[in-house]
PDB file of C-alpha atoms in Angstrom:
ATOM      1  CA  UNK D   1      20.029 -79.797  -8.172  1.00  0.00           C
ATOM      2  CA  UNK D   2      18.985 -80.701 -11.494  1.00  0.00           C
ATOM      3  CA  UNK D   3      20.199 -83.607 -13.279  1.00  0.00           C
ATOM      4  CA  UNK D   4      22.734 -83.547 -16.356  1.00  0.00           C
ATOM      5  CA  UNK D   5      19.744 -84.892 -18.668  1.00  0.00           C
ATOM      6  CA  UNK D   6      17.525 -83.456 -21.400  1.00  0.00           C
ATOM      7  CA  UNK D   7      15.198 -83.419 -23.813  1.00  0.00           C
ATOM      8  CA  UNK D   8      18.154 -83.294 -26.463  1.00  0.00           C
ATOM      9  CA  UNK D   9      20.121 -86.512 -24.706  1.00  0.00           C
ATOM     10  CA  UNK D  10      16.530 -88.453 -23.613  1.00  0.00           C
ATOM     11  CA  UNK D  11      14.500 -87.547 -26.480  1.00  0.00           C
ATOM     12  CA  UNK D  12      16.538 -88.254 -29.655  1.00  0.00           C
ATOM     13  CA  UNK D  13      16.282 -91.691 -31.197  1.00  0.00           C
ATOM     14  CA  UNK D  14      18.899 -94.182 -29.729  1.00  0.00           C
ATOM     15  CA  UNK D  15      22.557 -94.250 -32.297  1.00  0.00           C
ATOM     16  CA  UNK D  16      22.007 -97.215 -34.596  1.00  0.00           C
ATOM     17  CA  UNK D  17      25.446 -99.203 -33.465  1.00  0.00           C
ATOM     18  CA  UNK D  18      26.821-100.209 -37.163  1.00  0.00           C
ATOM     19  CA  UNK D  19      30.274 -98.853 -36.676  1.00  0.00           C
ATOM     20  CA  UNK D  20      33.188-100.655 -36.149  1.00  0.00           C
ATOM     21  CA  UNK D  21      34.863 -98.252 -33.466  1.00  0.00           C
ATOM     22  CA  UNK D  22      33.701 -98.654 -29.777  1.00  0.00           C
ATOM     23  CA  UNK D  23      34.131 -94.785 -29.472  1.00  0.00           C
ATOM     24  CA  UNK D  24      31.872 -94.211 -32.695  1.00  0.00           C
ATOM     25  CA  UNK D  25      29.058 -96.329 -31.682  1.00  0.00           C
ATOM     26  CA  UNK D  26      29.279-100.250 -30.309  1.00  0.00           C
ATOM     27  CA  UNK D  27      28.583-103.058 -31.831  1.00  0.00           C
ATOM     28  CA  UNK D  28      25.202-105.301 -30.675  1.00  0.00           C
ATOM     29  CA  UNK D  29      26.576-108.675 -29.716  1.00  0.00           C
ATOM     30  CA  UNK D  30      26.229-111.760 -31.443  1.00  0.00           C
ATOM     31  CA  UNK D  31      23.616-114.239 -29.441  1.00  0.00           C
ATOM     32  CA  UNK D  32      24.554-117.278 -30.024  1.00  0.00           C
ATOM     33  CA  UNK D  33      25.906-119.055 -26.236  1.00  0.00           C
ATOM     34  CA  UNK D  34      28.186-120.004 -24.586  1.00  0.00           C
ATOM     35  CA  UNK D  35      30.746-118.181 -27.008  1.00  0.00           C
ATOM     36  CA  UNK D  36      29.843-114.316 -27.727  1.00  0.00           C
ATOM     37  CA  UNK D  37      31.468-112.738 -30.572  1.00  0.00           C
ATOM     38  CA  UNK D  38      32.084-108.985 -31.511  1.00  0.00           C
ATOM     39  CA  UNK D  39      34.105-107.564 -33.948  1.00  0.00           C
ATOM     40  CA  UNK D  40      35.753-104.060 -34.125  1.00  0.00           C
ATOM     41  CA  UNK D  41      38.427-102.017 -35.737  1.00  0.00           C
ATOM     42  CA  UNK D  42      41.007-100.638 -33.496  1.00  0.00           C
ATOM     43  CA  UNK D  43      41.842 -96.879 -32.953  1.00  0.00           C
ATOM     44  CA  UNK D  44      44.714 -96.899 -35.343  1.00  0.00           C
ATOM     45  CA  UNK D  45      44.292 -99.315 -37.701  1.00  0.00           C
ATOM     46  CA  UNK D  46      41.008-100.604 -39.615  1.00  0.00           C
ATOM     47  CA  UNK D  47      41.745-104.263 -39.624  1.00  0.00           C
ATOM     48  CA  UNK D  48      39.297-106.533 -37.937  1.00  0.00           C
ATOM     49  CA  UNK D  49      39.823-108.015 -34.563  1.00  0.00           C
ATOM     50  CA  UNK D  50      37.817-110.813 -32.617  1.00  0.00           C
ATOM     51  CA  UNK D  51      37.026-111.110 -29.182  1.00  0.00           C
ATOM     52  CA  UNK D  52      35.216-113.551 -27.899  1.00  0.00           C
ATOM     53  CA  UNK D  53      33.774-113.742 -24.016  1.00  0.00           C
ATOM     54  CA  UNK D  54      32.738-116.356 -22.234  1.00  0.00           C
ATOM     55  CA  UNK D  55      29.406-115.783 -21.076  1.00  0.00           C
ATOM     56  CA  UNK D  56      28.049-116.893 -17.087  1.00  0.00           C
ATOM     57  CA  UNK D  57      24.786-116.343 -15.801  1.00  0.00           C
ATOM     58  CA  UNK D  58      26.387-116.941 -12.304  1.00  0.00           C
ATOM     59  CA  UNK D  59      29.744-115.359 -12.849  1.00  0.00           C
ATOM     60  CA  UNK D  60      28.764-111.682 -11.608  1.00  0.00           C
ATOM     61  CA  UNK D  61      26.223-112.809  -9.190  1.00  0.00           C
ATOM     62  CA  UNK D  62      25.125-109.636  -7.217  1.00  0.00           C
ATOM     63  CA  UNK D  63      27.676-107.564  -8.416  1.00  0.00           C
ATOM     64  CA  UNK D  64      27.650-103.449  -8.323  1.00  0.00           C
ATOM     65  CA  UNK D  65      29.265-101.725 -10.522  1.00  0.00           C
ATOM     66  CA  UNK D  66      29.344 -98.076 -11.897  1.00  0.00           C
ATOM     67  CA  UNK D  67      31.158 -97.392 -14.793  1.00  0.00           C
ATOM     68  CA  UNK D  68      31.979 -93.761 -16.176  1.00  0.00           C
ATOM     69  CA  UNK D  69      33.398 -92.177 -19.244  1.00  0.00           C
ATOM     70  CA  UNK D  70      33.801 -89.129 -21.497  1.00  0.00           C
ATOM     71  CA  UNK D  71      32.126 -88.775 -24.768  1.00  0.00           C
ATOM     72  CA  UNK D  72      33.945 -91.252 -27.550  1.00  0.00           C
ATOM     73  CA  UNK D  73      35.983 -92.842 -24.535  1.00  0.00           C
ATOM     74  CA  UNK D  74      34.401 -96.454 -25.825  1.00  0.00           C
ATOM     75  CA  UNK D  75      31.957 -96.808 -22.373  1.00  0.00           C
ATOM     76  CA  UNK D  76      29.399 -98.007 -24.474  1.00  0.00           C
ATOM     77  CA  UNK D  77      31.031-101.260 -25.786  1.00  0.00           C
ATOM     78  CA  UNK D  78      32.816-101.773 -22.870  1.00  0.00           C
ATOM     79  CA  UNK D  79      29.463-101.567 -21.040  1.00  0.00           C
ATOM     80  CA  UNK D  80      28.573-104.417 -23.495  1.00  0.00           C
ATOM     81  CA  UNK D  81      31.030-106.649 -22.749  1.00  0.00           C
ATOM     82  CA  UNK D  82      31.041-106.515 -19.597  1.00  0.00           C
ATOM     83  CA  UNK D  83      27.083-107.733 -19.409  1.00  0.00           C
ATOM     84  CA  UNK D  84      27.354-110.199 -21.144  1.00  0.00           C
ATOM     85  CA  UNK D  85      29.830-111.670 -19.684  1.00  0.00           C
ATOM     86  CA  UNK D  86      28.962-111.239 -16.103  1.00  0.00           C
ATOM     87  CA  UNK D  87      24.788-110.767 -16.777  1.00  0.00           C
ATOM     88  CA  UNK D  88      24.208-107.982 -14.939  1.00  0.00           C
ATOM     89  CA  UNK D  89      21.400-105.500 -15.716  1.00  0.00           C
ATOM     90  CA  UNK D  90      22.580-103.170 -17.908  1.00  0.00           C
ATOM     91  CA  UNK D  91      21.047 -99.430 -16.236  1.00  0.00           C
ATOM     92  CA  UNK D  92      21.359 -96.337 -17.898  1.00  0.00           C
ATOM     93  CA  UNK D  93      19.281 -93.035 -17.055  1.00  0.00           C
ATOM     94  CA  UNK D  94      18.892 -91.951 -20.553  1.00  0.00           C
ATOM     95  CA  UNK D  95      17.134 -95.312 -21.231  1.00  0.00           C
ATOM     96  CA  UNK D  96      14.938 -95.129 -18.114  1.00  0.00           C
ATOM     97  CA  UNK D  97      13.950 -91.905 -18.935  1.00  0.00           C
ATOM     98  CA  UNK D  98      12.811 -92.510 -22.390  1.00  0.00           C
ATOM     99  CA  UNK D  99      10.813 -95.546 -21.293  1.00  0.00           C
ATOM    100  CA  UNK D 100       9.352 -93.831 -18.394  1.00  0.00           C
ATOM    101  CA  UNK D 101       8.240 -91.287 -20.855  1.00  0.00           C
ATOM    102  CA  UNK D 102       7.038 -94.119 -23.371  1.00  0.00           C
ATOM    103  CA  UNK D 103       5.097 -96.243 -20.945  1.00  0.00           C
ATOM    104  CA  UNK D 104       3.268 -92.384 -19.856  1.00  0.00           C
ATOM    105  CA  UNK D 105       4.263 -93.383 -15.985  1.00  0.00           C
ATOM    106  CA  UNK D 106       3.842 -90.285 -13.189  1.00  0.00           C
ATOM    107  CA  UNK D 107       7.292 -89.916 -13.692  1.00  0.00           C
ATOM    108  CA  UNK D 108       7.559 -89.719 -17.216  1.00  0.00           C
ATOM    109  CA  UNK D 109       5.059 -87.265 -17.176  1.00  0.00           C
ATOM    110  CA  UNK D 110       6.641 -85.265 -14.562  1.00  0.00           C
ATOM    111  CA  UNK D 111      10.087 -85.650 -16.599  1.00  0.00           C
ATOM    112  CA  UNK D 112       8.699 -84.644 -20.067  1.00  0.00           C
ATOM    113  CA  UNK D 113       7.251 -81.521 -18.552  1.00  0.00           C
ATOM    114  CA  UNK D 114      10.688 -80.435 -17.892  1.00  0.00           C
ATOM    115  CA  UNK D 115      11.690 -81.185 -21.149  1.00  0.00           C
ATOM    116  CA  UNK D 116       9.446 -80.024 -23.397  1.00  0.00           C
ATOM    117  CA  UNK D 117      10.127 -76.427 -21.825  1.00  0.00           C
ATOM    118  CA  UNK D 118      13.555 -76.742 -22.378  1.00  0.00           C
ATOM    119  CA  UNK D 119      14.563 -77.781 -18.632  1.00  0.00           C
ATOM    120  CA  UNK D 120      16.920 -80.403 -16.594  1.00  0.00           C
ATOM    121  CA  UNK D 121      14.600 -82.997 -15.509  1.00  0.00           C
ATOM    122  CA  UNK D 122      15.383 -82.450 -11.352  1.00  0.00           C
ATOM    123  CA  UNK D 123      17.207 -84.937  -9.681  1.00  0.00           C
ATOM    124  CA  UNK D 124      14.382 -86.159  -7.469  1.00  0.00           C
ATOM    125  CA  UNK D 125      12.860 -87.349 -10.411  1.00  0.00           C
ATOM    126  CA  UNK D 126      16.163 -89.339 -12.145  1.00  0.00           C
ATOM    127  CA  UNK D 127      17.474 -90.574  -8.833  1.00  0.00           C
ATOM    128  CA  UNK D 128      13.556 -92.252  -8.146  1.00  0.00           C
ATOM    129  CA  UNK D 129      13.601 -93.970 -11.447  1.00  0.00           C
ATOM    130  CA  UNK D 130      17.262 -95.284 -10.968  1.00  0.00           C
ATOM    131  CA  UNK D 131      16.199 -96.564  -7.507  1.00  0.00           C
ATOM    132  CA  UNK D 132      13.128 -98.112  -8.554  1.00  0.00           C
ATOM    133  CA  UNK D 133      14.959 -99.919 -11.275  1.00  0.00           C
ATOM    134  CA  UNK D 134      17.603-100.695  -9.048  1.00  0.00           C
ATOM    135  CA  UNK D 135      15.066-102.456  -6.548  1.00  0.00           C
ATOM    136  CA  UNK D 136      13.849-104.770  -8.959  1.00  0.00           C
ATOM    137  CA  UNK D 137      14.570-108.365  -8.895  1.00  0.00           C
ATOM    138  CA  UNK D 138      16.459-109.051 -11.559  1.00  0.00           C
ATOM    139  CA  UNK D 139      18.832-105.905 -10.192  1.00  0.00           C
ATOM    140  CA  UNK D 140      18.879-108.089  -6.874  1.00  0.00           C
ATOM    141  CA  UNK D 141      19.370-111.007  -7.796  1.00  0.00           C
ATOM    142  CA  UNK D 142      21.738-110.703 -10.866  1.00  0.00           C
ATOM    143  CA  UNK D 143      23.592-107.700 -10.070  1.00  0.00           C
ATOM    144  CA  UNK D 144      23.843-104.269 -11.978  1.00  0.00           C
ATOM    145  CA  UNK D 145      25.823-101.971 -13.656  1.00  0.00           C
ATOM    146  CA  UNK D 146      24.845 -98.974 -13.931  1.00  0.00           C
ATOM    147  CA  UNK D 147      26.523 -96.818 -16.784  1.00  0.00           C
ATOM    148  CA  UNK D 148      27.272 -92.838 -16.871  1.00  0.00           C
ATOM    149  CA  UNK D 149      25.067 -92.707 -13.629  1.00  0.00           C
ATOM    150  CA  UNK D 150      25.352 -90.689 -11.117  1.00  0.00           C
ATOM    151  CA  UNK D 151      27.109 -87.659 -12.289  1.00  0.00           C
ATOM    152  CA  UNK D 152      27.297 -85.916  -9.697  1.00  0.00           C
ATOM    153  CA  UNK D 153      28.083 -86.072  -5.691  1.00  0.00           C
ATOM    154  CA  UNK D 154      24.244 -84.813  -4.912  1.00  0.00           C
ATOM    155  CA  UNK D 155      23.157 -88.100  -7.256  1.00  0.00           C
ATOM    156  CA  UNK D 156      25.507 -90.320  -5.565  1.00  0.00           C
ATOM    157  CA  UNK D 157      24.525 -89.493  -2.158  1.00  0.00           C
ATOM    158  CA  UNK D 158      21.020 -89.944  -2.818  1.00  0.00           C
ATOM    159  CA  UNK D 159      21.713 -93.138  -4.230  1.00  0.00           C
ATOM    160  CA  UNK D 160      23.574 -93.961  -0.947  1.00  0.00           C
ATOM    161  CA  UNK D 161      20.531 -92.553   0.953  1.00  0.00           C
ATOM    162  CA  UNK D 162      18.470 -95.538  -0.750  1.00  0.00           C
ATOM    163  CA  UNK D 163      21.076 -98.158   0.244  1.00  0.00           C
ATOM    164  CA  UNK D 164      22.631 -98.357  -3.423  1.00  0.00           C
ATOM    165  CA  UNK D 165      26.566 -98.490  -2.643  1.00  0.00           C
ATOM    166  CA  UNK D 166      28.592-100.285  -5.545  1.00  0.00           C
ATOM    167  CA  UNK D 167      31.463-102.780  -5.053  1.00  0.00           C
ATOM    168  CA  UNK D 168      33.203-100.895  -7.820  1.00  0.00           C
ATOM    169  CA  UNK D 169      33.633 -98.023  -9.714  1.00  0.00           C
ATOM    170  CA  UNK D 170      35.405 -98.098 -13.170  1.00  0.00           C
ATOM    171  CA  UNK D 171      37.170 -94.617 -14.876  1.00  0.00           C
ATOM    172  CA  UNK D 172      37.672 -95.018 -18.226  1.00  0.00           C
ATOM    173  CA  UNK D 173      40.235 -92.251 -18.867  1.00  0.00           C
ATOM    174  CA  UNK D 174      41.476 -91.015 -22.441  1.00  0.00           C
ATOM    175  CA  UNK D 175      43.486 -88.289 -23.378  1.00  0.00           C
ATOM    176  CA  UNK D 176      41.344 -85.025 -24.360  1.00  0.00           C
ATOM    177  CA  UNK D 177      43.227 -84.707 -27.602  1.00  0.00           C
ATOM    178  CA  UNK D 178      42.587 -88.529 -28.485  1.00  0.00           C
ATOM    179  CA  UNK D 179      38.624 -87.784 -27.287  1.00  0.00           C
ATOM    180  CA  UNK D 180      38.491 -84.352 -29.342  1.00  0.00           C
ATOM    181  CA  UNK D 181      39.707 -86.060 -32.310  1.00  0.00           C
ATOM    182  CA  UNK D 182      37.480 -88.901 -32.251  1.00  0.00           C
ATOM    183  CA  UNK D 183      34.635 -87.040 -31.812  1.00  0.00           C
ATOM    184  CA  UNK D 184      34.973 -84.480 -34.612  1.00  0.00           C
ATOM    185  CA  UNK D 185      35.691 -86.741 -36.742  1.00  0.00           C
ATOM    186  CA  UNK D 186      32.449 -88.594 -36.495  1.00  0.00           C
ATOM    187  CA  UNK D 187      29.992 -88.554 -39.187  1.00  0.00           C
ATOM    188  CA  UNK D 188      26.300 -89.706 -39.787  1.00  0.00           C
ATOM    189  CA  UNK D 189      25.508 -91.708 -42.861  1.00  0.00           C
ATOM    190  CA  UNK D 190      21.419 -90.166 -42.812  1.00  0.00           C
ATOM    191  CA  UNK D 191      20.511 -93.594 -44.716  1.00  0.00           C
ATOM    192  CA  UNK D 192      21.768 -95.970 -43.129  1.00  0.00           C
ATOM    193  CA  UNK D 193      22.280 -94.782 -39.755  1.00  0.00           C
ATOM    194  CA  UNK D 194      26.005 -95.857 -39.658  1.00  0.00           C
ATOM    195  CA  UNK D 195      28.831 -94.069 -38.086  1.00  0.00           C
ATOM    196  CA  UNK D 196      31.835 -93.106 -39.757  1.00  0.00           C
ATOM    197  CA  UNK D 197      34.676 -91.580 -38.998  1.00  0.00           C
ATOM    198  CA  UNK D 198      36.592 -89.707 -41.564  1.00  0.00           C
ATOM    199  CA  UNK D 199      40.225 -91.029 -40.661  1.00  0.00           C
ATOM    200  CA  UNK D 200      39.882 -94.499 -38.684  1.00  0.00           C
ATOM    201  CA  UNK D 201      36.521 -95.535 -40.218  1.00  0.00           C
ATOM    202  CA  UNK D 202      36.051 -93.871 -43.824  1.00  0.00           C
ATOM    203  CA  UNK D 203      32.987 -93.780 -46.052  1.00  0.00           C
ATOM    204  CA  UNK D 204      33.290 -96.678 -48.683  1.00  0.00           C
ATOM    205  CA  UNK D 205      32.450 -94.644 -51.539  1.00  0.00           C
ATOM    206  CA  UNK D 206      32.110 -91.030 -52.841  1.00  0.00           C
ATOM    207  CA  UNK D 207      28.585 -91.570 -53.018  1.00  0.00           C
ATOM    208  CA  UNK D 208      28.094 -91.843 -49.129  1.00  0.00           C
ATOM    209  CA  UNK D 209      30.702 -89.327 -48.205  1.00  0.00           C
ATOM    210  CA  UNK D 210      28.254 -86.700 -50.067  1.00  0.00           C
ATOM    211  CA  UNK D 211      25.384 -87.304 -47.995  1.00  0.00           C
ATOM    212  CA  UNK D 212      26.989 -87.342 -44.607  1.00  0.00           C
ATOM    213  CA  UNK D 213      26.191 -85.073 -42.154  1.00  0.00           C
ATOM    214  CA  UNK D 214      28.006 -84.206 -38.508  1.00  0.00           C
ATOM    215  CA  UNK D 215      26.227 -83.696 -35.464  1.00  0.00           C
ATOM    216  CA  UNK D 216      25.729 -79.775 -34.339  1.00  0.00           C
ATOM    217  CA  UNK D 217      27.941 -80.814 -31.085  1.00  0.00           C
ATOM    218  CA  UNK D 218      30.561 -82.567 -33.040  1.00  0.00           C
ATOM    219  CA  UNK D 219      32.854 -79.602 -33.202  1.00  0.00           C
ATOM    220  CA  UNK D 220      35.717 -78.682 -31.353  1.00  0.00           C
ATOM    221  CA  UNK D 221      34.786 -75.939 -29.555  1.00  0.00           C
ATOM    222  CA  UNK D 222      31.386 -77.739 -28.186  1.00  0.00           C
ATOM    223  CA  UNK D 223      33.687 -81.107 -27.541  1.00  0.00           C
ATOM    224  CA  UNK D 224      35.855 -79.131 -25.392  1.00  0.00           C
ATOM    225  CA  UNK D 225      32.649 -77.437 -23.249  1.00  0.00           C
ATOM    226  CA  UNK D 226      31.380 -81.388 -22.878  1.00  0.00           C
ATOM    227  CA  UNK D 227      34.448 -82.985 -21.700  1.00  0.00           C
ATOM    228  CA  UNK D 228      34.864 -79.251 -18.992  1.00  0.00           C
ATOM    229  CA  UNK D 229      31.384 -80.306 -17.845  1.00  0.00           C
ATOM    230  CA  UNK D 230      32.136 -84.248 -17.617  1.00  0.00           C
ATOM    231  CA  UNK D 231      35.540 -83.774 -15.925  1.00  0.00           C
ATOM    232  CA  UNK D 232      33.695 -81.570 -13.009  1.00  0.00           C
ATOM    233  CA  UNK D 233      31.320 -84.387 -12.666  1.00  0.00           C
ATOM    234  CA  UNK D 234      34.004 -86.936 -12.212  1.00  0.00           C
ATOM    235  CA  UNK D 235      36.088 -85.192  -9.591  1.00  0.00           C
ATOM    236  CA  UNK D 236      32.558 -84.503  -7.519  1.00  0.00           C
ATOM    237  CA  UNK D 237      31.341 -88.221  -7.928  1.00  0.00           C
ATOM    238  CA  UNK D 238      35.218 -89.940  -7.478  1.00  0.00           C
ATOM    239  CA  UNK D 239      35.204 -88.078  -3.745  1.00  0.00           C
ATOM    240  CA  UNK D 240      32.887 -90.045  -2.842  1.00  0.00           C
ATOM    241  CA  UNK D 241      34.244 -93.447  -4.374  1.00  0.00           C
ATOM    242  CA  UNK D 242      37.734 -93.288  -4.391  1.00  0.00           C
ATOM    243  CA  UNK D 243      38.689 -96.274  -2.380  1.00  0.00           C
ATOM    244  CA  UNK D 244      37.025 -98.338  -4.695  1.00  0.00           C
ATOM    245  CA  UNK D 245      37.574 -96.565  -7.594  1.00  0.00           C
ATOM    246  CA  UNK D 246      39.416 -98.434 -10.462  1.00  0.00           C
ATOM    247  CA  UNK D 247      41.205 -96.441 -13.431  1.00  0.00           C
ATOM    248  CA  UNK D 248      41.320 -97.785 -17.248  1.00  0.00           C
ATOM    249  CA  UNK D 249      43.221 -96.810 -19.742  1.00  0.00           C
ATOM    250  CA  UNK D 250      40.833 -95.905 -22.044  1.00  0.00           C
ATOM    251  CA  UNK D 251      43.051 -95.062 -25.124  1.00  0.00           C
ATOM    252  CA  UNK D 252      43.960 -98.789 -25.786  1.00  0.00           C
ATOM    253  CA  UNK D 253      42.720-101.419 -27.787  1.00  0.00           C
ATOM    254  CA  UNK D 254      38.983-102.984 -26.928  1.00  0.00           C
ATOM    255  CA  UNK D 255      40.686-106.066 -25.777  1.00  0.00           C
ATOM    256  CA  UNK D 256      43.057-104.435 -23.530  1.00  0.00           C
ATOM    257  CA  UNK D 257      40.562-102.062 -21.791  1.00  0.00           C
ATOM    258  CA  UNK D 258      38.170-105.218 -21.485  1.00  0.00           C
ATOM    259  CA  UNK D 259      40.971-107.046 -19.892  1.00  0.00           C
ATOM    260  CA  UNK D 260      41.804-104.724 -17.568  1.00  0.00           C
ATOM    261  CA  UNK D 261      38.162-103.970 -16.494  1.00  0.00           C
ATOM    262  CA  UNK D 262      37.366-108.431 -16.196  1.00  0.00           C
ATOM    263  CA  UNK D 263      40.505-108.859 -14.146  1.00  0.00           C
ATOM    264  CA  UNK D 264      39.396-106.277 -11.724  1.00  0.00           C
ATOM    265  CA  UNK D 265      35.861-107.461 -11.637  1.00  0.00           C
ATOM    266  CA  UNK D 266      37.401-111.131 -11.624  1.00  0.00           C
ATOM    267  CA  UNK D 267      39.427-110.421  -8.385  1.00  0.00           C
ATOM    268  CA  UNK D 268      36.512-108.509  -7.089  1.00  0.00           C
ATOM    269  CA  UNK D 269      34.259-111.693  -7.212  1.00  0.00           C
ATOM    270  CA  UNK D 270      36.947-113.894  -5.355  1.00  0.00           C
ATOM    271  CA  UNK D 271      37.645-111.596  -2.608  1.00  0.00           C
ATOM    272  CA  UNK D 272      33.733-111.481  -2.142  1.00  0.00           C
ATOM    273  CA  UNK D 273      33.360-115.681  -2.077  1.00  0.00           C
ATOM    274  CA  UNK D 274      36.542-115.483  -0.020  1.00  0.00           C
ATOM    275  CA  UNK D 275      34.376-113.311   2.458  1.00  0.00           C
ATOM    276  CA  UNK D 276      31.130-115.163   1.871  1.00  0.00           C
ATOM    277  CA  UNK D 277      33.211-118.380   2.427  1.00  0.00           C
ATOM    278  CA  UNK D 278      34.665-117.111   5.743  1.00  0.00           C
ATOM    279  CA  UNK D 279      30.904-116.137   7.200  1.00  0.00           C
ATOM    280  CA  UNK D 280      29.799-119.306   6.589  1.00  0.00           C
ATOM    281  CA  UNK D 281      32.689-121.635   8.498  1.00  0.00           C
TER     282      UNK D 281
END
């Protein structure tokens, strides 16, 4: 089975993250330690928020997590939040791919074959760079999470196949009318590389609404077809996962989906020391 990447999704250059709406683009965090700061606007109102997270370079200790989410359902800041507070290794295939392809590895090389003709890059190919990345030390040692990945039952099994089972795996669900109208409403300011979005995140000035442009996928019709595909992938990978499966409520603020996602992760690392702690008496 081929995988759900190509050269369109690997290839392109990675969205510059200057908007102020998780499900536009997210926002880099702020370095400075122990406190982590990132600011945001929520869905229905542009007035700015702070959150702040505590970071712990022990906290998520050998942690697995997969996380999954449609288009514009705010995965990517969530994704960001959650790393830095718990340090795991931050895996997605897109990424792996394009560095693969950058660093001119055997599997890069196989992969950009594919590509350049137009094709899925195979499985095989996706699930061995995952693994390999996943059997790294700093994977090991700190614990991953591995974000949109895999997307389908055939991925997931050959993870399993590898020994790469995850404690948890986190849904973020939104409603397809919320996701539809976040997406088309997105818009590219060329210059600058900022996000906008023409109800919840405006263009500051005439000037820069005239020069933005919309991505040839940002329509409704296309959003629709993407969200059909995603759904099917969901429902093939959950099977598989569903005792361990937590849902989000994606459609809420940044801070509630965040809390929801570090309570479950929180009770997920006591019930593990509670185990640990058992073994060992």
């Amino acid at each position: 089975m081929a995988s759900y990447l190509n050269s369109s999704m690997v290839l392109s250059k990675p969205k510059q993250p200057a908007s102020h709406l998780d499900f536009l683009n997210s926002q880099h965090l702020s370095s400075w330690s122990p406190i982590t700061s990132v600011r945001w606007r929520t869905h229905h109102q542009r007035c700015s928020v702070q959150v702040k997270v505590r970071a712990s370079s022990s906290m998520g200790k050998g942690l697995k997590v997969m996380i999954s989410g449609a288009p514009a359902s705010g995965k990517g800041t969530q994704c960001e939040l959650i790393t830095t507070k718990y340090d795991l290794v931050h895996i997605a295939a897109g990424d792996l791919l394009r560095a693969e392809i950058a660093a001119g590895s055997q599997s890069g090389k196989q992969a950009k074959e594919y590509m350049e003709k137009g094709q899925l890059v195979p499985d095989e190919i996706v699930v061995t760079m995952v693994k390999n990345r996943l059997s790294q030390p700093d994977s090991a040692e700190k614990g991953w999470l591995l974000d949109g990945y895999p997307r389908s039952s055939s991925q997931a099994t050959a993870l399993q196949a590898y020994g790469f089972k995850p404690d948890i795996f986190i849904l973020l669900e939104v409603p397809q009318e919320i996701l539809v109208d976040r997406v088309v409403g997105r818009r590219l300011d060329p210059v600058t590389g900022r996000i906008y979005h023409m109800t919840y995140s405006p263009p500051e000035t005439e000037e820069i609404a005239a020069r933005l442009t919309q991505r040839f996928d940002d329509t409704e019709e296309k959003v629709k077809l993407r969200l059909q595909t995603h759904n099917q992938n969901v429902e093939s990978v959950l099977s598989l996962f569903e005792d361990i499966t937590v849902k989000v409520d994606g459609s809420l603020s940044k801070e509630d989906v965040f809390a929801t996602i570090d309570s479950a992760l929180s009770n997920l690392i006591k019930q593990k020391n509670a185990t640990l702690g058992m073994a060992a008496a």
